[in-house]
Short mmCIF file of C-alpha atoms and ligand atoms in Angstrom, two decimals:
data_model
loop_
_atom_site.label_atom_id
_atom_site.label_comp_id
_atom_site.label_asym_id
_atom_site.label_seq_id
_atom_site.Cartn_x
_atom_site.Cartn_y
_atom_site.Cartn_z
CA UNK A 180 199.68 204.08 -3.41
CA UNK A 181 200.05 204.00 0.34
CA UNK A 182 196.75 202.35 1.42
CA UNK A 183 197.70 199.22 -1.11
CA UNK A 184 201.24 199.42 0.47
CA UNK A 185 199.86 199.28 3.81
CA UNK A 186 197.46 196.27 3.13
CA UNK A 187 200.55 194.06 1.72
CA UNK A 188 202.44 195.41 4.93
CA UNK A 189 199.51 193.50 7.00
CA UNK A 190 199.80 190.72 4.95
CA UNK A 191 203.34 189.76 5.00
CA UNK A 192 203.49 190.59 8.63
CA UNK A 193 200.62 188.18 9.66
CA UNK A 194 202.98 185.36 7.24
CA UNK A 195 206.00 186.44 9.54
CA UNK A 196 204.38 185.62 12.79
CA UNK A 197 202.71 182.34 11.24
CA UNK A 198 206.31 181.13 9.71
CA UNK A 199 207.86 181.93 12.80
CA UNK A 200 205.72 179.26 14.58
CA UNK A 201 206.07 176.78 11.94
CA UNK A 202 201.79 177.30 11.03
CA UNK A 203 202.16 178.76 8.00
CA UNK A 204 201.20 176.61 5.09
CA UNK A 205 202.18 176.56 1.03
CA UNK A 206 200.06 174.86 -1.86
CA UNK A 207 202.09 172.00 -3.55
CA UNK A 208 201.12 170.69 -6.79
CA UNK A 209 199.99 167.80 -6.73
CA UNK A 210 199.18 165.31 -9.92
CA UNK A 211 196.90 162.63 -8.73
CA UNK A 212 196.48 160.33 -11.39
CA UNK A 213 196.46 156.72 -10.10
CA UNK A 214 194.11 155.33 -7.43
CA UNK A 215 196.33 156.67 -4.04
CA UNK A 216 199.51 157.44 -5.38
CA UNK A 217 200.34 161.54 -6.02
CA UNK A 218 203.75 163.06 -8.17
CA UNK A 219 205.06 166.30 -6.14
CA UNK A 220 208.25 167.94 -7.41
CA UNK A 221 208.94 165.48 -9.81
CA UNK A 222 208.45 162.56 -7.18
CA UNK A 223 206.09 159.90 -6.73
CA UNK A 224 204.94 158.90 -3.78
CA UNK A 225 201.70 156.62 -1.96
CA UNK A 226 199.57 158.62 -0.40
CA UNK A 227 198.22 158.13 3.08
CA UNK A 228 196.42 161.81 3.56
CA UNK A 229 193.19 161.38 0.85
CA UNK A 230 190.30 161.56 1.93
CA UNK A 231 189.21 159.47 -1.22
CA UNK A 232 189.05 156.04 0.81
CA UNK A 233 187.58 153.78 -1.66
CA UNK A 234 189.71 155.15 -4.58
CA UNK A 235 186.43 156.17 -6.49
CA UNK A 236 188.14 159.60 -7.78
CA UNK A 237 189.80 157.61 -10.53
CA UNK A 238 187.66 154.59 -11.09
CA UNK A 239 186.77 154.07 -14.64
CA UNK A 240 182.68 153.17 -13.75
CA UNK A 241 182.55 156.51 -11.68
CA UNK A 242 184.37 158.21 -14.74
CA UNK A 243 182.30 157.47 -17.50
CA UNK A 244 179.20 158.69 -15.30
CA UNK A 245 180.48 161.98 -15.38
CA UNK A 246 181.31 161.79 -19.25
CA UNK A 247 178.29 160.69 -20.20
CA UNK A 248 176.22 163.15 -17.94
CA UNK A 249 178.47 165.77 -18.67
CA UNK A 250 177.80 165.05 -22.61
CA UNK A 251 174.19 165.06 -22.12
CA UNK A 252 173.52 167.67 -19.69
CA UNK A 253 176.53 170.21 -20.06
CA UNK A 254 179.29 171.31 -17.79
CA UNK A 255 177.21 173.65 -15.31
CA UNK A 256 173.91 173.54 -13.69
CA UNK A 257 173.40 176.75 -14.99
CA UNK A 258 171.71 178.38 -11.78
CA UNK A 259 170.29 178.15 -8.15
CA UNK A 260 168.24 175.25 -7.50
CA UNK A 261 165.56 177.40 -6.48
CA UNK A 262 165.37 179.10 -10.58
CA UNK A 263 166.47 176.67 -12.99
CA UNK A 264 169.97 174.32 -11.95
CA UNK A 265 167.41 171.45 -10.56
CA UNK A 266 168.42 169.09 -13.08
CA UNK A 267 167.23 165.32 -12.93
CA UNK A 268 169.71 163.79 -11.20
CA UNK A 269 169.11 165.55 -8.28
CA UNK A 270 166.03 164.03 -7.49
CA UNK A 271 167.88 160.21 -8.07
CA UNK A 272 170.75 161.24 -5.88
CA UNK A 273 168.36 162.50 -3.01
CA UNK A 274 166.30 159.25 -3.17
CA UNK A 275 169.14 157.14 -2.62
CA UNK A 276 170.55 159.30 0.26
CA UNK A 277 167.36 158.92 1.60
CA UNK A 278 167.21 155.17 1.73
CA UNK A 279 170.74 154.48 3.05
CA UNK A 280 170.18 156.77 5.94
CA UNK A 281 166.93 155.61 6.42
CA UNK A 282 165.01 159.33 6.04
CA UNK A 283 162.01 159.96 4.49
CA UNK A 284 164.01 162.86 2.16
CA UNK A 285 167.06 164.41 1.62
CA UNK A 286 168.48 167.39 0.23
CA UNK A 287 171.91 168.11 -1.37
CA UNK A 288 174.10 171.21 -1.20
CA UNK A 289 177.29 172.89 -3.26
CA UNK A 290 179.65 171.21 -0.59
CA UNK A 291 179.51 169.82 2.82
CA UNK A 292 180.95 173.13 4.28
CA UNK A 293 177.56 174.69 2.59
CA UNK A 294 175.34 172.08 4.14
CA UNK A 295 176.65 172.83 7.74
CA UNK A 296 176.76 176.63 6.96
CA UNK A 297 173.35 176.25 5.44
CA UNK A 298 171.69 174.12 7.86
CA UNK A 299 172.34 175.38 11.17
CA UNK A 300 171.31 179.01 10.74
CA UNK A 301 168.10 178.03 9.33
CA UNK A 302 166.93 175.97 12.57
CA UNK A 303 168.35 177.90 15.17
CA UNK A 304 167.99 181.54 16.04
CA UNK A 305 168.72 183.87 18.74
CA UNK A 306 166.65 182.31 21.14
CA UNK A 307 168.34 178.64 20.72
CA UNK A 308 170.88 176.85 22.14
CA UNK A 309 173.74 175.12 20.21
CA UNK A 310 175.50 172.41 21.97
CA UNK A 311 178.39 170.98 20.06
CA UNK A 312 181.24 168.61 20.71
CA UNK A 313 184.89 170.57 21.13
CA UNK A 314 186.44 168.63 18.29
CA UNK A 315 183.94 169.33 15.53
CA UNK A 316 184.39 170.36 12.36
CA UNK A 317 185.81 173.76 11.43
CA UNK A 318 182.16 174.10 8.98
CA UNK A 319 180.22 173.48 11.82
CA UNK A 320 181.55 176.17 13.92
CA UNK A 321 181.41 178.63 11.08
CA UNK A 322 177.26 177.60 10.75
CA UNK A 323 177.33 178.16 14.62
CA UNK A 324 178.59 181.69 14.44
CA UNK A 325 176.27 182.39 11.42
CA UNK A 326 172.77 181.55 13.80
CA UNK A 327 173.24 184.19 16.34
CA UNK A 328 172.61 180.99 18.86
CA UNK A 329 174.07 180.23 22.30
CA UNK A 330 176.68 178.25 21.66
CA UNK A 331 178.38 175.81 24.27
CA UNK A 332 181.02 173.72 23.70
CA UNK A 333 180.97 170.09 25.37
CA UNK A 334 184.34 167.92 26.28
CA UNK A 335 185.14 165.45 23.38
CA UNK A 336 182.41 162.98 23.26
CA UNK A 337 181.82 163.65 26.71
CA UNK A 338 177.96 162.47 27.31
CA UNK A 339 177.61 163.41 30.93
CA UNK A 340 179.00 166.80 30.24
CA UNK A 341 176.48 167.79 27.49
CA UNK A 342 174.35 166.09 29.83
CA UNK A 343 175.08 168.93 32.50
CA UNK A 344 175.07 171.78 30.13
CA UNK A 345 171.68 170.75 28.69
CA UNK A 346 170.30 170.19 32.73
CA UNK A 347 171.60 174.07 33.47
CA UNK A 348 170.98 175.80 30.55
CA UNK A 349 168.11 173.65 28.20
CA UNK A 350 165.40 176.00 29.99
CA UNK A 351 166.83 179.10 28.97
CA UNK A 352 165.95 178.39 25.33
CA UNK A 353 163.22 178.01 23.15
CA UNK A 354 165.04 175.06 20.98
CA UNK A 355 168.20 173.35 22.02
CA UNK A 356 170.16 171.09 18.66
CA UNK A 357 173.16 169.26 19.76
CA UNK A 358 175.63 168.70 17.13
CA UNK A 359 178.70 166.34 16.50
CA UNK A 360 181.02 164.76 14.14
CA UNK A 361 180.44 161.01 13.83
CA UNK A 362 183.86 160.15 12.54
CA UNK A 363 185.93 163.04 14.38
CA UNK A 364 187.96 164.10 11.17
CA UNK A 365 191.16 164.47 12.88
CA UNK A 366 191.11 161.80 15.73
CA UNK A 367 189.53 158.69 13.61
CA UNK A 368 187.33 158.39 17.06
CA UNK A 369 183.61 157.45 16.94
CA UNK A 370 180.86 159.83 18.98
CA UNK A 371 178.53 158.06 21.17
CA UNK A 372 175.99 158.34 19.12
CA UNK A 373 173.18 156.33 20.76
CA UNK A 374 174.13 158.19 24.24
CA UNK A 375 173.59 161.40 22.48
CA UNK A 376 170.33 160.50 20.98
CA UNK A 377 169.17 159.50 24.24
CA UNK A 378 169.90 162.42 25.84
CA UNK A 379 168.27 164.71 23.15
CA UNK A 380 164.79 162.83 24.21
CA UNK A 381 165.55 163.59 27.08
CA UNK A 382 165.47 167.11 27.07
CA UNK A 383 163.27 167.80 23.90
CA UNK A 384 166.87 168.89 22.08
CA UNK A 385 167.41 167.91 18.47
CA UNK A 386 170.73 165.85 17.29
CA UNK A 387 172.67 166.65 14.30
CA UNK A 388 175.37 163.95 13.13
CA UNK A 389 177.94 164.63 10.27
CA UNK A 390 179.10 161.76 9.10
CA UNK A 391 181.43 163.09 6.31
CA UNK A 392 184.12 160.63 7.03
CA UNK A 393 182.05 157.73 8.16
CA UNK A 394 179.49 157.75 4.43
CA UNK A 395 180.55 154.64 2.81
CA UNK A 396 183.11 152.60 4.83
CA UNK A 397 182.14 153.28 8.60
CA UNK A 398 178.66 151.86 9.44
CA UNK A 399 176.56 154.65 11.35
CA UNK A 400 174.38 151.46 12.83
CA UNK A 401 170.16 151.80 13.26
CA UNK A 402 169.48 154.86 15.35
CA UNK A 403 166.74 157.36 14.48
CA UNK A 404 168.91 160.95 14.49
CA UNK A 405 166.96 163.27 13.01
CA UNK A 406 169.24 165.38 11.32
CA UNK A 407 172.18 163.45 9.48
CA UNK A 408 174.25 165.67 7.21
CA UNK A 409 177.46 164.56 5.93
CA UNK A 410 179.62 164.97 2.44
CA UNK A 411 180.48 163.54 -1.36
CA UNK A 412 183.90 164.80 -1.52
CA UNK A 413 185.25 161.59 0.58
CA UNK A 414 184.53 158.35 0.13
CA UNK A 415 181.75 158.74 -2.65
CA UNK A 416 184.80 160.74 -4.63
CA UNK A 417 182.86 163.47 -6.15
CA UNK A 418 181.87 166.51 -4.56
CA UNK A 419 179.29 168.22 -2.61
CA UNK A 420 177.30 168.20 0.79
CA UNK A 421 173.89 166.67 1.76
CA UNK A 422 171.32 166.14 4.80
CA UNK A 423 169.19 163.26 5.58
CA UNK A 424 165.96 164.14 7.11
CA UNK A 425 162.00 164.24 7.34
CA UNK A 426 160.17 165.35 4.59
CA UNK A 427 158.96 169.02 6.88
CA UNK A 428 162.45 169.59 7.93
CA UNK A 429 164.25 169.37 3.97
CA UNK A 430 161.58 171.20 2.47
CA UNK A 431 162.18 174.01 5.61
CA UNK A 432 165.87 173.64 4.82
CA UNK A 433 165.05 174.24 0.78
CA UNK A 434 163.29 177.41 1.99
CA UNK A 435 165.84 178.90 4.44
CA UNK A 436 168.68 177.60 4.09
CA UNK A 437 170.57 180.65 2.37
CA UNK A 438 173.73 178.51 0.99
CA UNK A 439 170.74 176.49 -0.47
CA UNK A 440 169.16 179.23 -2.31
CA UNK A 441 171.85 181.57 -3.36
CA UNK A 442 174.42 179.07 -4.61
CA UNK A 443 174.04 177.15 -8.09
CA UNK A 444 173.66 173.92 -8.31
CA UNK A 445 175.68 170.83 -8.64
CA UNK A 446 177.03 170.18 -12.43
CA UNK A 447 175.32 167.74 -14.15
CA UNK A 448 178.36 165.21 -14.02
CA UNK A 449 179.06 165.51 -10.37
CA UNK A 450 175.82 164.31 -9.49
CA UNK A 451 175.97 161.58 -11.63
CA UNK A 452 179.56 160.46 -10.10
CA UNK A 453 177.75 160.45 -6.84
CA UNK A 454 174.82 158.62 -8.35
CA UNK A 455 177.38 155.64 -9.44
CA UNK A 456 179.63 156.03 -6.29
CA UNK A 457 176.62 155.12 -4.10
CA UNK A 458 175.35 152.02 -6.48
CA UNK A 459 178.82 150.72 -6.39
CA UNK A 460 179.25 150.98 -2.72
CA UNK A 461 175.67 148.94 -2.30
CA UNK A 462 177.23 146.25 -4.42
CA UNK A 463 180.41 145.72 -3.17
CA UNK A 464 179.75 145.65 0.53
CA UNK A 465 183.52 143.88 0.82
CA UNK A 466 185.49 146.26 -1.05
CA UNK A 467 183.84 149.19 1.08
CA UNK A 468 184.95 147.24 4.21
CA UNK A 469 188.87 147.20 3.28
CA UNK A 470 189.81 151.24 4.37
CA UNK A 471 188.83 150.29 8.05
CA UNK A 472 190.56 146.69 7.83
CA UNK A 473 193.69 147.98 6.79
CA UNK A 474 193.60 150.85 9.58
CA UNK A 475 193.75 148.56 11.92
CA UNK A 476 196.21 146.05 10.14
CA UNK A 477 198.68 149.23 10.58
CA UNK A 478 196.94 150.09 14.41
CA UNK A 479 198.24 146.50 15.20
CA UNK A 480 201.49 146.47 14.22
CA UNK A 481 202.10 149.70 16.00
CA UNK A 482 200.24 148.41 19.21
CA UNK A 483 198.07 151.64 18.66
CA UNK A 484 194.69 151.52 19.76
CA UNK A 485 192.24 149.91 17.51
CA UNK A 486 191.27 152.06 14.41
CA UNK A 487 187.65 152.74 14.58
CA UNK A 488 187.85 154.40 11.16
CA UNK A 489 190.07 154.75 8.16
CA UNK A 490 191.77 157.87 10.09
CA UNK A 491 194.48 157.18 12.58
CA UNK A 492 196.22 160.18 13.85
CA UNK A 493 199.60 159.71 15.33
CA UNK A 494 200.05 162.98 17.68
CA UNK A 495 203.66 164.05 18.05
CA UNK A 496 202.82 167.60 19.61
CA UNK A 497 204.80 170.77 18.33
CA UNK A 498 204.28 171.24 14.92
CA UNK A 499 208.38 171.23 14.07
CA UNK A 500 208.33 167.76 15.43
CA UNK A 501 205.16 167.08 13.01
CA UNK A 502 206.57 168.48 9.94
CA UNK A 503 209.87 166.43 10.33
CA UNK A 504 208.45 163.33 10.89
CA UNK A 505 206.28 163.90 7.64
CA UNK A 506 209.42 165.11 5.89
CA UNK A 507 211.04 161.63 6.93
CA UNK A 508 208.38 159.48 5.76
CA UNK A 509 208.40 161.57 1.97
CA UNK A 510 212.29 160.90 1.95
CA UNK A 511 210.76 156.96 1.98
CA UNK A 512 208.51 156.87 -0.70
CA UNK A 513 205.19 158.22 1.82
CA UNK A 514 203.07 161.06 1.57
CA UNK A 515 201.45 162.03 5.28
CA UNK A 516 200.48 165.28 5.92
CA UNK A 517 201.41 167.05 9.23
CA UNK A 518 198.24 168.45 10.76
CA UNK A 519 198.81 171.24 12.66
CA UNK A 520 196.92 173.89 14.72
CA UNK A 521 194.68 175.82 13.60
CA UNK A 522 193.02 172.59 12.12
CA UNK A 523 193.66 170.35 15.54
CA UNK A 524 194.29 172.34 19.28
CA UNK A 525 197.67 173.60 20.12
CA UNK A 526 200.20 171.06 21.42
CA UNK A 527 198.83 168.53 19.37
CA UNK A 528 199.88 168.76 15.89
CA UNK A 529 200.13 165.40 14.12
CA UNK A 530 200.71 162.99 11.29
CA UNK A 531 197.37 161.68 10.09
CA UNK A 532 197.12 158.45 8.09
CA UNK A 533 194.26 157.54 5.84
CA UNK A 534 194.01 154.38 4.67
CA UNK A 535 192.19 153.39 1.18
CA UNK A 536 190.68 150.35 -0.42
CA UNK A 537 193.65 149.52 -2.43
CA UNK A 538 196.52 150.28 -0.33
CA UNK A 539 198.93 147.36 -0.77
CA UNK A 540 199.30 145.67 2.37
CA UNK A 541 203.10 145.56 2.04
CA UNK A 542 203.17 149.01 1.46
CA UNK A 543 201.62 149.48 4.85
CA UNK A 544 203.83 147.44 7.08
CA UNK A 545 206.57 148.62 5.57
CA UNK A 546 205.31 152.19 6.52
CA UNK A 547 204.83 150.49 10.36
CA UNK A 548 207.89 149.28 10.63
CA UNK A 549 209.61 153.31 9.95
CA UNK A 550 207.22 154.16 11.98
CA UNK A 551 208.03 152.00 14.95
CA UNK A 552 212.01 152.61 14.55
CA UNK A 553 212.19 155.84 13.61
CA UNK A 554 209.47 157.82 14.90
CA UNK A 555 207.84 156.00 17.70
CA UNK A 556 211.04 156.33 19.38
CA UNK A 557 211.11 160.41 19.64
CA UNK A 558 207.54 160.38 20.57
CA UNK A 559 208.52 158.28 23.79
CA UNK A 560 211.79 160.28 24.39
CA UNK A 561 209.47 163.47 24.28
CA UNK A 562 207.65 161.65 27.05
CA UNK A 563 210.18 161.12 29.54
CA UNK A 564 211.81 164.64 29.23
CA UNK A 565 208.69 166.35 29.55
CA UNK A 566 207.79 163.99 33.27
C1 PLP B 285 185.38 167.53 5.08
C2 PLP B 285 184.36 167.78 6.09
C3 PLP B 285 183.30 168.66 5.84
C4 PLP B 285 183.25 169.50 4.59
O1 PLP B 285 182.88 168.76 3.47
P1 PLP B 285 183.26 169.31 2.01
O2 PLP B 285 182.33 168.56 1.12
O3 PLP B 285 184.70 168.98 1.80
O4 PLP B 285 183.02 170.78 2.02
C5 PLP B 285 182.32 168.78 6.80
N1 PLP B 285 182.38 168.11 7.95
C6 PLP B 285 183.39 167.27 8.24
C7 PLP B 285 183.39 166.54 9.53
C8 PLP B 285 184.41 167.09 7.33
O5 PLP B 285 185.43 166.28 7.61
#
């Protein structure tokens, strides 16, 4: 069979060239069955690379919402929204996205990658221009491609350059959205939203914020963006994507968004997980506070600047020097992924720390303190040989 042959030849050779610059990546098993700590190969370690920052995924409330729907309701949705998979949970879940973000509706999708894949071709075409920050998620770039829109790219959270891309180009176009992160994923950095929400008044452009790593434990503060997606798979611990909007723009996005129509549903039990996630979080404003408290207990120690979010990224550069220092930290009881490129630019390749609700604060100095004497040292050594 030559042609199969040949296909596997492509394959192994595109491994080869991404092993041979250290980018090529393996699946490990990983049991997670308590709160933040994970067994790989037989070992246990704490984890500081889940998203799940208030440890939701395994609380025994958010469980038993699940069961029970799961009991009543079955294991699947069963279909496409649209048909017959609009079970009654939805409408609860949508209500209370609603409120929190202060929207008159909202709308929920498979995933978050759906939402942003979903959203952005339906409200801008070939005629439209797409204006979104450089360090945005991969999701949003993939809904980007899918419009057929201009895109531009603006400098990381760089207001006066979106500023001067909108003043040259905002009259070439029939609709202009600008779109950003509002936790930057793998940076832990804030964007400016107010700035940007100024500026789309200013030239009749629409804003788009997703907030998948800010829901629950960053506060997105009172501002009036119109188009707020953003994700259950983090903090809420469950799974799928929503956006916040007015009542015209969700019911447009129910009609055109195509990873809206032609995916099923949400099962039964996730929704309800998401349902109890939420009422949790609105009753236990101090426990939802801790992720960002303990980023910057660890920030401190390492005279880092202050964490604005549960993510702090510590960039070490080439991605041998990334996996090392993450093979260093296992060897001590810590599991930090290395982040390399594709997922952050080239040169830049990263551990990246997330901190959760019940991370024991002696767990996380003592994580500083190998930090500060055995890796903080090569970053600065890297430093001076490269000046
Ligand atoms: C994780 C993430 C998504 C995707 O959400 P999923 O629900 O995991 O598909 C979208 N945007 C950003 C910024 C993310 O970090």
């Amino acid at each position: 069979m030559p042609a199969l042959a040949s296909l596997d030849d492509f394959a192994s050779a595109k491994l080869a060239l991404l092993e041979a610059q250290s980018l090529r990546r393996r699946l490990t098993k990983s049991q997670r069955d308590e709160a933040m700590w994970i067994t790989r190969n037989g070992k246990r370690l704490l984890s500081f690379s889940c998203n799940d920052y208030l440890n939701l995924t395994q609380h025994p409330e958010i469980i038993a919402a699940a069961v029970a729907a799961t009991q009543r309701w079955g294991v699947g949705s069963g279909g496409s929204r649209l048909v017959t998979g609009n079970h009654t949970l939805f409408d609860e879940l949508e209500t209370k996205l609603a409120a929190l973000k202060g929207t008159e509706a909202a709308t929920v999708f498979g995933s978050g990658y759906l939402a942003n894949i979903g959203i952005i071709p339906a409200l801008a075409g070939k005629s439209d221009l797409l204006l979104i920050d450089e360090l945005a998620h991969a999701c949003i770039w993939a809904g980007a491609t899918l419009s057929a829109a201009r895109v531009l790219r603006f400098a990381h959270n760089n207001v006066a350059h979106a500023a001067e891309l909108l003043a040259t180009h905002r009259h070439e176009h029939q609709h202009a959205l600008i779109i950003t992160d509002h936790v930057f994923s793998m940076d832990g950095d804030l964007a400016p939203v107010a700035a940007l929400q100024a500026l789309a008044n200013q030239h009749d452009a629409w804003l788009m914020t997703d907030d998948a790593h800010g829901l629950g434990v960053v506060k997105s503060g009172p501002h009036d963006v119109p188009l707020q997606m953003g994700t259950l798979s983090k903090a809420i611990g469950a799974y799928g994507g929503y956006l916040c909007a007015s009542r015209p723009v969700i019911e447009l996005i129910r009609n055109r968004a195509r990873s809206f129509i032609y995916s099923t549903g949400l099962p039964p039990g996730t929704v309800a997980a998401a349902i109890a996630s939420l009422d949790l979080i609105a009753s236990e404003p101090d426990y939802a506070a801790r992720p960002l408290a303990l980023a910057r207990r660890f920030t401190k120690a390492l005279g880092l600047p202050e964490a604005q979010s549960p993510i702090v990224p510590l960039v070490l550069g080439p991605a041998e020097a990334a996996l090392a220092a993450s093979k260093l930290l296992a060897e001590a009881g810590f599991l930090v992924t290395a982040i390399r490129p594709p997922t952050v630019p080239p040169g830049t390749s990263r551990l990246r720390f997330t901190f959760t609700a019940q991370h024991p604060e002696a767990e996380i100095d003592r994580l500083a303190a190998l930090i500060r004497t055995r890796i903080q040292p090569l970053i600065m050594l890297d430093a001076v040989t490269r000046t």
